[in-house]
Every structure is written in structure tokens, then in C-alpha cells.
mmCIF file of C-alpha atoms in Angstrom:
data_model
loop_
_atom_site.group_PDB
_atom_site.id
_atom_site.type_symbol
_atom_site.label_atom_id
_atom_site.label_comp_id
_atom_site.label_asym_id
_atom_site.label_seq_id
_atom_site.Cartn_x
_atom_site.Cartn_y
_atom_site.Cartn_z
ATOM 1 C CA MET A 1 31.143 -73.467 61.401
ATOM 2 C CA GLU A 2 27.999 -71.974 59.928
ATOM 3 C CA GLN A 3 29.216 -72.642 56.385
ATOM 4 C CA GLN A 4 30.105 -76.226 57.258
ATOM 5 C CA TYR A 5 26.687 -76.792 58.819
ATOM 6 C CA ARG A 6 24.934 -75.460 55.744
ATOM 7 C CA LEU A 7 27.037 -77.641 53.441
ATOM 8 C CA GLN A 8 26.209 -80.700 55.545
ATOM 9 C CA GLY A 9 22.542 -79.809 55.339
ATOM 10 C CA GLU A 10 22.756 -79.506 51.565
ATOM 11 C CA ALA A 11 24.469 -82.896 51.305
ATOM 12 C CA ARG A 12 21.747 -84.480 53.419
ATOM 13 C CA ALA A 13 19.096 -82.838 51.224
ATOM 14 C CA VAL A 14 20.693 -84.408 48.127
ATOM 15 C CA TRP A 15 20.629 -87.837 49.739
ATOM 16 C CA ALA A 16 17.037 -87.270 50.847
ATOM 17 C CA THR A 17 16.084 -86.392 47.276
ATOM 18 C CA ALA A 18 17.622 -89.594 45.964
ATOM 19 C CA ILE A 19 15.919 -91.721 48.625
ATOM 20 C CA CYS A 20 12.544 -90.073 47.941
ATOM 21 C CA PHE A 21 12.963 -90.791 44.239
ATOM 22 C CA VAL A 22 13.718 -94.467 44.834
ATOM 23 C CA LEU A 23 10.855 -94.905 47.304
ATOM 24 C CA GLY A 24 8.418 -93.062 45.051
ATOM 25 C CA THR A 25 9.424 -95.109 42.021
ATOM 26 C CA LEU A 26 9.109 -98.440 43.822
ATOM 27 C CA ALA A 27 5.762 -97.524 45.367
ATOM 28 C CA GLY A 28 4.501 -96.287 42.001
ATOM 29 C CA MET A 29 5.507 -99.475 40.222
ATOM 30 C CA VAL A 30 3.651 -101.524 42.817
ATOM 31 C CA LEU A 31 0.455 -99.444 42.816
ATOM 32 C CA LEU A 32 0.392 -98.945 39.044
ATOM 33 C CA ALA A 33 1.123 -102.534 38.037
ATOM 34 C CA GLY A 34 -1.032 -103.904 35.248
ATOM 35 C CA GLU A 35 -2.270 -102.362 32.030
ATOM 36 C CA PRO A 36 -0.971 -98.923 30.946
ATOM 37 C CA ARG A 37 -3.016 -96.038 32.296
ATOM 38 C CA PRO A 38 -3.794 -92.528 31.018
ATOM 39 C CA LEU A 39 -2.445 -89.565 32.950
ATOM 40 C CA THR A 40 -5.878 -88.368 34.124
ATOM 41 C CA GLY A 41 -9.487 -89.476 34.149
ATOM 42 C CA ASN A 42 -11.027 -92.635 35.560
ATOM 43 C CA GLY A 43 -8.299 -95.128 36.364
ATOM 44 C CA GLY A 44 -5.591 -92.558 35.600
ATOM 45 C CA LEU A 45 -2.259 -92.486 37.366
ATOM 46 C CA ALA A 46 -2.564 -88.887 38.601
ATOM 47 C CA LEU A 47 -4.239 -89.679 41.919
ATOM 48 C CA PRO A 48 -1.967 -92.646 42.883
ATOM 49 C CA ALA A 49 1.152 -90.677 41.947
ATOM 50 C CA ALA A 50 -0.059 -87.628 43.901
ATOM 51 C CA SER A 51 -0.847 -89.759 46.955
ATOM 52 C CA ILE A 52 2.588 -91.384 46.895
ATOM 53 C CA ALA A 53 4.396 -88.067 46.497
ATOM 54 C CA GLY A 54 2.324 -86.422 49.227
ATOM 55 C CA VAL A 55 2.989 -89.158 51.774
ATOM 56 C CA ILE A 56 6.720 -89.216 51.021
ATOM 57 C CA ALA A 57 6.995 -85.414 51.241
ATOM 58 C CA ALA A 58 5.235 -85.398 54.609
ATOM 59 C CA ALA A 59 7.549 -88.159 55.862
ATOM 60 C CA ALA A 60 10.598 -86.242 54.603
ATOM 61 C CA PHE A 61 9.556 -83.180 56.614
ATOM 62 C CA VAL A 62 9.045 -85.237 59.766
ATOM 63 C CA ILE A 63 12.423 -86.975 59.427
ATOM 64 C CA SER A 64 14.249 -83.728 58.664
ATOM 65 C CA THR A 65 12.615 -81.956 61.608
ATOM 66 C CA ARG A 66 13.666 -84.729 63.985
ATOM 67 C CA MET A 67 17.205 -84.709 62.597
ATOM 68 C CA HIS A 68 17.846 -80.975 62.642
ATOM 69 C CA ARG A 69 15.564 -79.583 65.331
ATOM 70 C CA ARG A 70 15.608 -82.346 67.915
ATOM 71 C CA GLY A 71 15.725 -80.883 71.390
ATOM 72 C CA GLU A 72 14.621 -77.412 70.277
ATOM 73 C CA THR A 73 11.587 -77.548 72.571
ATOM 74 C CA VAL A 74 13.423 -79.047 75.575
ATOM 75 C CA PRO A 75 14.211 -75.699 77.264
ATOM 76 C CA MET A 76 10.731 -74.366 76.514
ATOM 77 C CA PRO A 77 7.831 -74.397 79.002
ATOM 78 C CA ARG A 78 5.111 -76.910 78.222
ATOM 79 C CA TRP A 79 2.689 -74.425 76.618
ATOM 80 C CA GLN A 80 5.355 -73.131 74.224
ATOM 81 C CA ALA A 81 6.466 -76.662 73.322
ATOM 82 C CA VAL A 82 2.838 -77.637 72.618
ATOM 83 C CA VAL A 83 2.409 -74.680 70.266
ATOM 84 C CA SER A 84 5.608 -75.670 68.448
ATOM 85 C CA ASP A 85 4.561 -79.327 68.170
ATOM 86 C CA VAL A 86 1.055 -78.487 66.924
ATOM 87 C CA SER A 87 2.564 -76.190 64.286
ATOM 88 C CA ALA A 88 4.875 -78.999 63.162
ATOM 89 C CA ILE A 89 1.925 -81.390 62.806
ATOM 90 C CA ALA A 90 0.000 -78.800 60.761
ATOM 91 C CA LEU A 91 3.024 -78.284 58.528
ATOM 92 C CA THR A 92 3.385 -82.024 57.976
ATOM 93 C CA ILE A 93 -0.185 -82.174 56.681
ATOM 94 C CA ALA A 94 0.361 -79.045 54.602
ATOM 95 C CA PHE A 95 3.519 -80.303 52.892
ATOM 96 C CA GLY A 96 1.774 -83.525 51.962
ATOM 97 C CA ALA A 97 -1.252 -81.657 50.600
ATOM 98 C CA VAL A 98 0.820 -79.092 48.674
ATOM 99 C CA THR A 99 2.879 -81.824 47.032
ATOM 100 C CA ALA A 100 -0.171 -83.898 46.120
ATOM 101 C CA MET A 101 -2.022 -80.904 44.675
ATOM 102 C CA GLY A 102 1.038 -79.888 42.689
ATOM 103 C CA VAL A 103 1.256 -83.357 41.142
ATOM 104 C CA LEU A 104 -2.435 -83.311 40.247
ATOM 105 C CA LEU A 105 -2.100 -79.930 38.540
ATOM 106 C CA ALA A 106 1.063 -81.010 36.694
ATOM 107 C CA THR A 107 -0.586 -84.169 35.358
ATOM 108 C CA GLU A 108 -3.580 -82.167 34.141
ATOM 109 C CA VAL A 109 -1.232 -79.904 32.187
ATOM 110 C CA LEU A 110 0.736 -82.876 30.815
ATOM 111 C CA ALA A 111 -2.494 -84.570 29.775
ATOM 112 C CA VAL A 112 -3.345 -81.564 27.605
ATOM 113 C CA GLY A 113 0.090 -81.437 25.980
ATOM 114 C CA LEU A 114 0.533 -85.216 25.671
ATOM 115 C CA ARG A 115 -2.894 -86.328 24.522
ATOM 116 C CA GLY A 116 -3.360 -90.066 24.401
ATOM 117 C CA LEU A 117 -0.235 -90.848 26.450
ATOM 118 C CA GLU A 118 -0.525 -93.959 28.609
ATOM 119 C CA LEU A 119 2.114 -95.229 31.018
ATOM 120 C CA GLY A 120 2.660 -98.667 32.468
ATOM 121 C CA ALA A 121 4.133 -99.626 35.810
ATOM 122 C CA LEU A 122 7.664 -98.458 34.990
ATOM 123 C CA GLY A 123 6.684 -95.148 33.405
ATOM 124 C CA GLY A 124 4.107 -94.397 36.063
ATOM 125 C CA GLY A 125 6.561 -95.382 38.772
ATOM 126 C CA LEU A 126 9.197 -93.019 37.401
ATOM 127 C CA LEU A 127 6.652 -90.215 37.271
ATOM 128 C CA ALA A 128 5.726 -90.861 40.904
ATOM 129 C CA GLY A 129 9.432 -91.017 41.766
ATOM 130 C CA VAL A 130 10.171 -87.637 40.210
ATOM 131 C CA ALA A 131 7.188 -86.072 41.975
ATOM 132 C CA ALA A 132 8.247 -87.608 45.290
ATOM 133 C CA ALA A 133 11.830 -86.380 44.792
ATOM 134 C CA VAL A 134 10.746 -82.789 44.140
ATOM 135 C CA GLY A 135 8.264 -82.688 47.012
ATOM 136 C CA GLY A 136 10.599 -84.559 49.342
ATOM 137 C CA ARG A 137 13.523 -82.232 48.622
ATOM 138 C CA PHE A 138 11.445 -79.169 49.390
ATOM 139 C CA ALA A 139 9.952 -80.658 52.555
ATOM 140 C CA PHE A 140 13.310 -81.951 53.807
ATOM 141 C CA GLY A 141 14.866 -78.527 53.319
ATOM 142 C CA ALA A 142 12.027 -76.927 55.263
ATOM 143 C CA GLY A 143 12.735 -79.255 58.170
ATOM 144 C CA ILE A 144 16.304 -77.969 58.373
ATOM 145 C CA GLY A 145 15.203 -74.405 59.042
ATOM 146 C CA LEU A 146 11.745 -73.090 58.223
ATOM 147 C CA ARG A 147 11.311 -69.326 58.309
ATOM 148 C CA THR A 148 8.043 -67.431 58.406
ATOM 149 C CA ALA A 149 8.843 -66.134 54.904
ATOM 150 C CA ASP A 150 9.104 -69.716 53.623
ATOM 151 C CA LEU A 151 5.754 -70.555 55.178
ATOM 152 C CA ALA A 152 4.073 -67.507 53.645
ATOM 153 C CA GLY A 153 5.490 -68.518 50.272
ATOM 154 C CA LEU A 154 4.126 -72.012 50.783
ATOM 155 C CA LEU A 155 0.672 -70.579 51.493
ATOM 156 C CA SER A 156 0.752 -68.372 48.387
ATOM 157 C CA GLY A 157 1.956 -71.204 46.172
ATOM 158 C CA TYR A 158 -0.629 -73.605 47.510
ATOM 159 C CA LEU A 159 -3.492 -71.173 46.959
ATOM 160 C CA VAL A 160 -2.393 -70.628 43.363
ATOM 161 C CA ILE A 161 -1.861 -74.341 42.628
ATOM 162 C CA GLY A 162 -5.090 -75.442 44.291
ATOM 163 C CA THR A 163 -7.179 -72.768 42.621
ATOM 164 C CA LEU A 164 -5.694 -73.467 39.177
ATOM 165 C CA PHE A 165 -6.384 -77.177 39.574
ATOM 166 C CA ALA A 166 -9.969 -76.408 40.623
ATOM 167 C CA MET A 167 -10.356 -74.196 37.539
ATOM 168 C CA VAL A 168 -9.027 -76.895 35.217
ATOM 169 C CA THR A 169 -11.353 -79.544 36.651
ATOM 170 C CA ALA A 170 -14.389 -77.308 37.275
ATOM 171 C CA ALA A 171 -17.757 -78.856 36.404
ATOM 172 C CA ASP A 172 -19.102 -75.474 35.266
ATOM 173 C CA PRO A 173 -16.742 -73.841 32.728
ATOM 174 C CA ARG A 174 -18.471 -70.474 33.193
ATOM 175 C CA TRP A 175 -18.031 -70.340 36.976
ATOM 176 C CA TRP A 176 -16.041 -67.099 36.646
ATOM 177 C CA GLU A 177 -19.173 -65.171 35.691
ATOM 178 C CA ARG A 178 -20.307 -65.297 39.335
ATOM 179 C CA ASN A 179 -17.590 -65.891 41.937
ATOM 180 C CA PHE A 180 -14.855 -68.275 43.065
ATOM 181 C CA SER A 181 -17.278 -70.084 45.364
ATOM 182 C CA GLN A 182 -18.822 -71.693 42.271
ATOM 183 C CA LEU A 183 -15.699 -73.858 42.088
ATOM 184 C CA GLY A 184 -16.881 -75.509 45.306
ATOM 185 C CA GLY A 185 -19.840 -77.205 43.629
ATOM 186 C CA GLY A 186 -20.116 -80.104 41.208
ATOM 187 C CA ALA A 187 -18.059 -83.225 40.631
ATOM 188 C CA GLY A 188 -14.665 -81.552 41.137
ATOM 189 C CA SER A 189 -15.675 -79.513 44.183
ATOM 190 C CA TRP A 190 -13.283 -81.392 46.479
ATOM 191 C CA ALA A 191 -10.306 -79.637 44.834
ATOM 192 C CA PHE A 192 -11.407 -76.098 45.667
ATOM 193 C CA ASN A 193 -12.989 -76.916 49.019
ATOM 194 C CA GLY A 194 -9.970 -78.984 50.065
ATOM 195 C CA THR A 195 -7.656 -76.167 49.027
ATOM 196 C CA LEU A 196 -9.510 -73.765 51.323
ATOM 197 C CA VAL A 197 -9.369 -76.171 54.261
ATOM 198 C CA ILE A 198 -5.619 -76.723 53.948
ATOM 199 C CA ALA A 199 -5.092 -73.012 53.278
ATOM 200 C CA GLY A 200 -6.947 -72.281 56.509
ATOM 201 C CA LEU A 201 -4.603 -74.631 58.327
ATOM 202 C CA LEU A 202 -1.635 -72.826 56.784
ATOM 203 C CA VAL A 203 -2.998 -69.391 57.727
ATOM 204 C CA ALA A 204 -3.309 -70.475 61.358
ATOM 205 C CA THR A 205 0.224 -71.889 61.243
ATOM 206 C CA VAL A 206 1.560 -68.682 59.698
ATOM 207 C CA GLY A 207 -0.016 -66.867 62.642
ATOM 208 C CA SER A 208 1.785 -69.188 65.048
ATOM 209 C CA TYR A 209 5.114 -68.451 63.364
ATOM 210 C CA ILE A 210 4.394 -64.725 63.385
ATOM 211 C CA GLY A 211 3.805 -65.037 67.128
ATOM 212 C CA ARG A 212 7.104 -66.915 67.440
ATOM 213 C CA ASP A 213 8.940 -64.131 65.621
ATOM 214 C CA LEU A 214 7.322 -61.385 67.660
ATOM 215 C CA HIS A 215 8.249 -63.197 70.871
ATOM 216 C CA ARG A 216 11.854 -63.528 69.717
ATOM 217 C CA ALA A 217 11.961 -59.784 69.104
ATOM 218 C CA MET A 218 9.943 -58.531 72.096
ATOM 219 C CA GLY A 219 10.265 -61.169 74.806
ATOM 220 C CA ASP A 220 7.866 -62.313 77.522
ATOM 221 C CA GLY A 221 6.748 -58.767 78.331
ATOM 222 C CA ALA A 222 4.626 -58.693 75.174
ATOM 223 C CA LEU A 223 3.176 -62.201 75.499
ATOM 224 C CA ARG A 224 -0.373 -61.048 76.222
ATOM 225 C CA ARG A 225 -0.517 -58.970 73.052
ATOM 226 C CA ILE A 226 1.257 -61.644 70.994
ATOM 227 C CA ALA A 227 -1.186 -64.301 72.222
ATOM 228 C CA GLY A 228 -4.076 -62.138 71.045
ATOM 229 C CA ILE A 229 -2.523 -61.767 67.596
ATOM 230 C CA VAL A 230 -1.940 -65.519 67.294
ATOM 231 C CA ALA A 231 -5.558 -66.129 68.353
ATOM 232 C CA VAL A 232 -6.863 -63.779 65.638
ATOM 233 C CA TRP A 233 -4.731 -65.520 62.999
ATOM 234 C CA ALA A 234 -6.035 -68.885 64.212
ATOM 235 C CA ALA A 235 -9.616 -67.628 63.983
ATOM 236 C CA THR A 236 -8.915 -66.382 60.453
ATOM 237 C CA GLY A 237 -7.646 -69.825 59.465
ATOM 238 C CA ILE A 238 -10.692 -71.504 60.995
ATOM 239 C CA ALA A 239 -13.028 -69.148 59.123
ATOM 240 C CA LEU A 240 -11.236 -69.813 55.836
ATOM 241 C CA ALA A 241 -11.438 -73.559 56.386
ATOM 242 C CA ALA A 242 -15.147 -73.159 57.150
ATOM 243 C CA VAL A 243 -15.625 -71.567 53.710
ATOM 244 C CA GLY A 244 -14.466 -74.867 52.208
ATOM 245 C CA LEU A 245 -16.347 -77.048 54.687
ATOM 246 C CA LEU A 246 -19.602 -75.170 54.032
ATOM 247 C CA PRO A 247 -19.970 -75.155 50.206
ATOM 248 C CA LEU A 248 -22.132 -72.422 48.725
ATOM 249 C CA HIS A 249 -24.539 -74.797 46.985
ATOM 250 C CA ARG A 250 -25.212 -76.738 50.207
ATOM 251 C CA VAL A 251 -24.952 -74.204 53.044
ATOM 252 C CA PRO A 252 -25.251 -70.785 51.381
ATOM 253 C CA ILE A 253 -25.836 -68.738 54.546
ATOM 254 C CA GLY A 254 -23.067 -70.451 56.486
ATOM 255 C CA HIS A 255 -20.718 -70.114 53.518
ATOM 256 C CA ASP A 256 -21.368 -66.376 53.192
ATOM 257 C CA ILE A 257 -20.936 -65.818 56.935
ATOM 258 C CA ALA A 258 -17.629 -67.725 56.925
ATOM 259 C CA ALA A 259 -16.381 -65.788 53.884
ATOM 260 C CA PHE A 260 -17.272 -62.426 55.445
ATOM 261 C CA ALA A 261 -15.724 -63.473 58.773
ATOM 262 C CA THR A 262 -12.507 -64.460 56.973
ATOM 263 C CA LEU A 263 -12.225 -61.039 55.373
ATOM 264 C CA VAL A 264 -12.922 -59.159 58.615
ATOM 265 C CA LEU A 265 -10.637 -61.329 60.750
ATOM 266 C CA PHE A 266 -7.806 -61.065 58.239
ATOM 267 C CA GLY A 267 -8.144 -57.276 58.339
ATOM 268 C CA VAL A 268 -8.018 -57.311 62.148
ATOM 269 C CA ALA A 269 -4.999 -59.651 62.136
ATOM 270 C CA MET A 270 -3.268 -57.479 59.564
ATOM 271 C CA VAL A 271 -3.675 -54.233 61.507
ATOM 272 C CA ALA A 272 -2.919 -55.830 64.893
ATOM 273 C CA THR A 273 0.267 -57.443 63.589
ATOM 274 C CA ALA A 274 1.481 -54.323 61.766
ATOM 275 C CA THR A 275 1.024 -52.174 64.877
ATOM 276 C CA THR A 276 2.886 -54.681 67.082
ATOM 277 C CA VAL A 277 6.068 -55.210 65.042
ATOM 278 C CA PRO A 278 8.904 -53.413 66.905
ATOM 279 C CA ASP A 279 9.627 -49.831 65.738
ATOM 280 C CA ARG A 280 6.753 -50.049 63.225
ATOM 281 C CA PRO A 281 8.884 -50.180 60.041
ATOM 282 C CA ARG A 282 7.810 -47.621 57.447
ATOM 283 C CA ALA A 283 7.568 -50.191 54.648
ATOM 284 C CA LEU A 284 5.056 -52.259 56.633
ATOM 285 C CA VAL A 285 3.014 -49.239 57.761
ATOM 286 C CA ILE A 286 2.740 -47.881 54.210
ATOM 287 C CA THR A 287 1.849 -51.291 52.787
ATOM 288 C CA THR A 288 -0.805 -51.886 55.450
ATOM 289 C CA ALA A 289 -2.453 -48.510 54.900
ATOM 290 C CA GLY A 290 -2.278 -48.924 51.132
ATOM 291 C CA VAL A 291 -3.795 -52.406 51.159
ATOM 292 C CA VAL A 292 -6.661 -51.352 53.442
ATOM 293 C CA LEU A 293 -7.391 -48.340 51.229
ATOM 294 C CA LEU A 294 -7.265 -50.345 47.998
ATOM 295 C CA VAL A 295 -9.580 -53.034 49.398
ATOM 296 C CA VAL A 296 -12.139 -50.406 50.399
ATOM 297 C CA VAL A 297 -11.914 -48.765 46.960
ATOM 298 C CA ALA A 298 -12.268 -52.143 45.211
ATOM 299 C CA VAL A 299 -15.364 -53.033 47.246
ATOM 300 C CA VAL A 300 -16.982 -49.665 46.444
ATOM 301 C CA LEU A 301 -16.192 -49.960 42.725
ATOM 302 C CA CYS A 302 -17.556 -53.511 42.607
ATOM 303 C CA PHE A 303 -20.791 -53.157 44.563
ATOM 304 C CA GLY A 304 -21.394 -49.409 44.246
ATOM 305 C CA PHE A 305 -20.577 -48.880 40.576
ATOM 306 C CA ALA A 306 -20.517 -52.464 39.197
ATOM 307 C CA LEU A 307 -17.273 -51.781 37.320
ATOM 308 C CA PHE A 308 -16.101 -55.396 37.666
ATOM 309 C CA SER A 309 -17.408 -58.751 38.839
ATOM 310 C CA VAL A 310 -17.312 -60.321 42.290
ATOM 311 C CA THR A 311 -14.790 -62.833 40.935
ATOM 312 C CA ALA A 312 -12.432 -59.988 40.065
ATOM 313 C CA LEU A 313 -12.989 -58.418 43.493
ATOM 314 C CA GLU A 314 -12.110 -61.675 45.231
ATOM 315 C CA ALA A 315 -8.948 -62.020 43.143
ATOM 316 C CA ILE A 316 -7.951 -58.434 43.971
ATOM 317 C CA VAL A 317 -8.507 -58.901 47.715
ATOM 318 C CA VAL A 318 -6.555 -62.166 47.847
ATOM 319 C CA GLY A 319 -3.738 -60.680 45.776
ATOM 320 C CA LEU A 320 -3.481 -57.621 48.026
ATOM 321 C CA GLY A 321 -3.547 -59.835 51.118
ATOM 322 C CA LEU A 322 -0.674 -61.938 49.817
ATOM 323 C CA LEU A 323 1.232 -58.767 48.888
ATOM 324 C CA TRP A 324 0.870 -57.486 52.440
ATOM 325 C CA MET A 325 1.942 -60.812 53.896
ATOM 326 C CA THR A 326 5.041 -60.834 51.694
ATOM 327 C CA THR A 327 6.015 -57.419 53.043
ATOM 328 C CA LEU A 328 5.349 -58.529 56.620
ATOM 329 C CA VAL A 329 7.505 -61.643 56.488
ATOM 330 C CA ARG A 330 10.344 -59.751 54.792
ATOM 331 C CA VAL A 331 10.255 -57.144 57.543
ATOM 332 C CA LEU A 332 10.185 -59.830 60.229
ATOM 333 C CA ALA A 333 13.200 -61.514 58.630
ATOM 334 C CA ILE A 334 15.107 -58.241 59.087
ATOM 335 C CA VAL A 335 14.069 -57.239 62.616
ATOM 336 C CA VAL A 336 13.701 -60.655 64.278
ATOM 337 C CA PRO A 337 16.666 -62.623 65.712
ATOM 338 C CA GLY A 338 17.168 -66.035 64.142
ATOM 339 C CA ALA A 339 17.804 -67.954 67.370
ATOM 340 C CA SER A 340 15.051 -69.745 69.278
ATOM 341 C CA ARG A 341 13.856 -67.954 72.431
ATOM 342 C CA PRO A 342 12.369 -70.171 75.151
ATOM 343 C CA SER A 343 9.899 -68.355 77.363
ATOM 344 C CA ALA A 344 10.651 -67.869 81.057
ATOM 345 C CA ARG A 345 6.957 -68.142 81.938
ATOM 346 C CA VAL A 346 5.773 -71.527 83.141
ATOM 347 C CA THR A 347 2.179 -70.792 82.123
ATOM 348 C CA LEU A 348 0.820 -68.522 79.427
ATOM 349 C CA ARG A 349 -1.889 -67.138 81.732
ATOM 350 C CA ARG A 350 0.661 -65.105 83.648
ATOM 351 C CA ALA A 351 1.201 -63.063 80.526
#
């Protein structure tokens, strides 16, 4: 039965891919009608194609979620159903943003390799169709069964894609001599700042899914502690989004406070989560201790001995954080049951 269900899901994903391609192509041909356009720049087809693909990917996730997870929240108390629904809304926005940003980065790369290329309605429509098919396939598959590991991978991929696109379109080519926050200023600042806002949304959603997994493994008896962990992850996401909403060149003090708060809150969330996972798996404990130690060493080497720049420090911290999160979600995939677990508590306050 399980094999048959998975095969049916794969068949539906193939059909969804084809439908996304057709819809993306038709929408692209309509929006890109007229004279041939370059891939990027003023009047380029990158932004229309990215918008089309993003909207279609978001719609594919919504449709897939309704098809495969309808009724999942029915046996849940209202508070648990609300958390699940809010997470689904956040993921819908995230899938649209990830797809759109991926298309923008891809067109920038193509523009470098295919200098002077211009596409008319048909060519631009096909490009939008391919982008919509890829994003739609991924989003539709996520709607069938999204694990915390998949969500963490989505966060990592989005951070990389968004940051690379911000680098490619940066107004100041020597931004790296200071720090990553320099990408948030100038004409292309929306790319980096928008990436941080959506990444903050994803971090908060990852925290919600971590709470879901911990509840599946530990039950209602641990709800108070789990709620605290989810709250810290949500605060971390809000702080990260604030870094993008408060650009360094406009609100320097607020930006620095938000950046520092993000680092501290992530550390708190990391330790709190690692110490709550049932049986405290050795792999997670070692990784947590190692990451904390390496971050402290990196900060001392950067500010105490000036061995490398702040940009390098930021890259090291983010890389170590993603490494820890990868270990966490892999451990959760092993120790957490796969079935949904409705809470027996009518209100969360009783926890």
C-alpha cells in the first residue's frame, strides 16, 4: 500500500510538472509579447519570468497540500491547527520566493554566457515555462509530504541563491572588503534585504516543524518546553528578518542590534533544541559543542587578532549554523515518528 501510494504521488507530480510548464509558457507568451527582450537589464525578461514561476510554484504547493494533507488538522485542537495553517501559509510564500530568486540568478548566469541573446514571446514563454515546471515540481512534491529535513534544505538553498544573486547584482563590487551587510545598500539592495526577510520567515517555520517533531516524539507532557523552543526559533526568524528590514546604510544601530540578536537567539535555540531531543543523541551533542566552540574561536581570531575579515567571519558562522541544522534534522528524521500526532490538550496554556 505504501509503495502504491508513493507511485501515485509520483504520477501526480509528473502531471503537475506538465501543467506548470503549459501555464508558465502561456503566461510568459502573454506578458512578453512584443519586441524581443534581453535576458536581464531594463525591460529584460528575467523579472516577468521569475514572477510567473514564483506564482505557479506557490499555487502548486497549495494545491498539493490540499490534495494530500486534507483533513490532517481535523483531529487537532484549534491552537495546533492554527500553528499548522500558519506554517503552511509561510511555506507558500517561501516556495514562491525561492523559485523566483532561483530564476533571477539563473538568468543572470545565462546573460553572462549568452551575451547579446534576446528572446521574443515564444522563447521567453518557453523559458518561463521551464522555470515554472521546475519550481512547480519541487513545490508540488513538498505538498505531498514535507519533512523538517526538506525545509532545512530549502532554507540553506535559498540563502545561497539569494546571496549569490545579491553578489552578482551588487552596486559596490568591493562590498566584500567590509561585510555582507554592504549588499543591503545601493540599487540592488532589495535582493539581499529580501533574501533575509524570507530567510527569517523560513527560520521561524523551521522552528515550528522542529516543535512538531519534538511533540511527535515526546507527547503533550513536554509541550511547555517545546513551546519555549518554538518561541525562540520564531524570535530568531523575526530578528533575521529585521536585519533585512533595517538596512545598514539607513538604520545602522537598529541593523547592528538585529544582527547581534539573531546570533544570540540562534545560539539559544540551538542549545535548547539539542538538549531537548530525546536521549540526546551523541552526534547532535558533539556537533552542538563543536559549533559553539568554533564560533567562539572564529570571533576571537577575527576581532582579537584580525586574522580575517568580518565578511569571512559571517560566512563561517552561517556555514557552521547550517552544518548544525543539517545534523539536527537528520537526527530528528531518525528518532521522530512519521505519523501526525494531534494534541489531547484543548488549550496550549494548560501545558
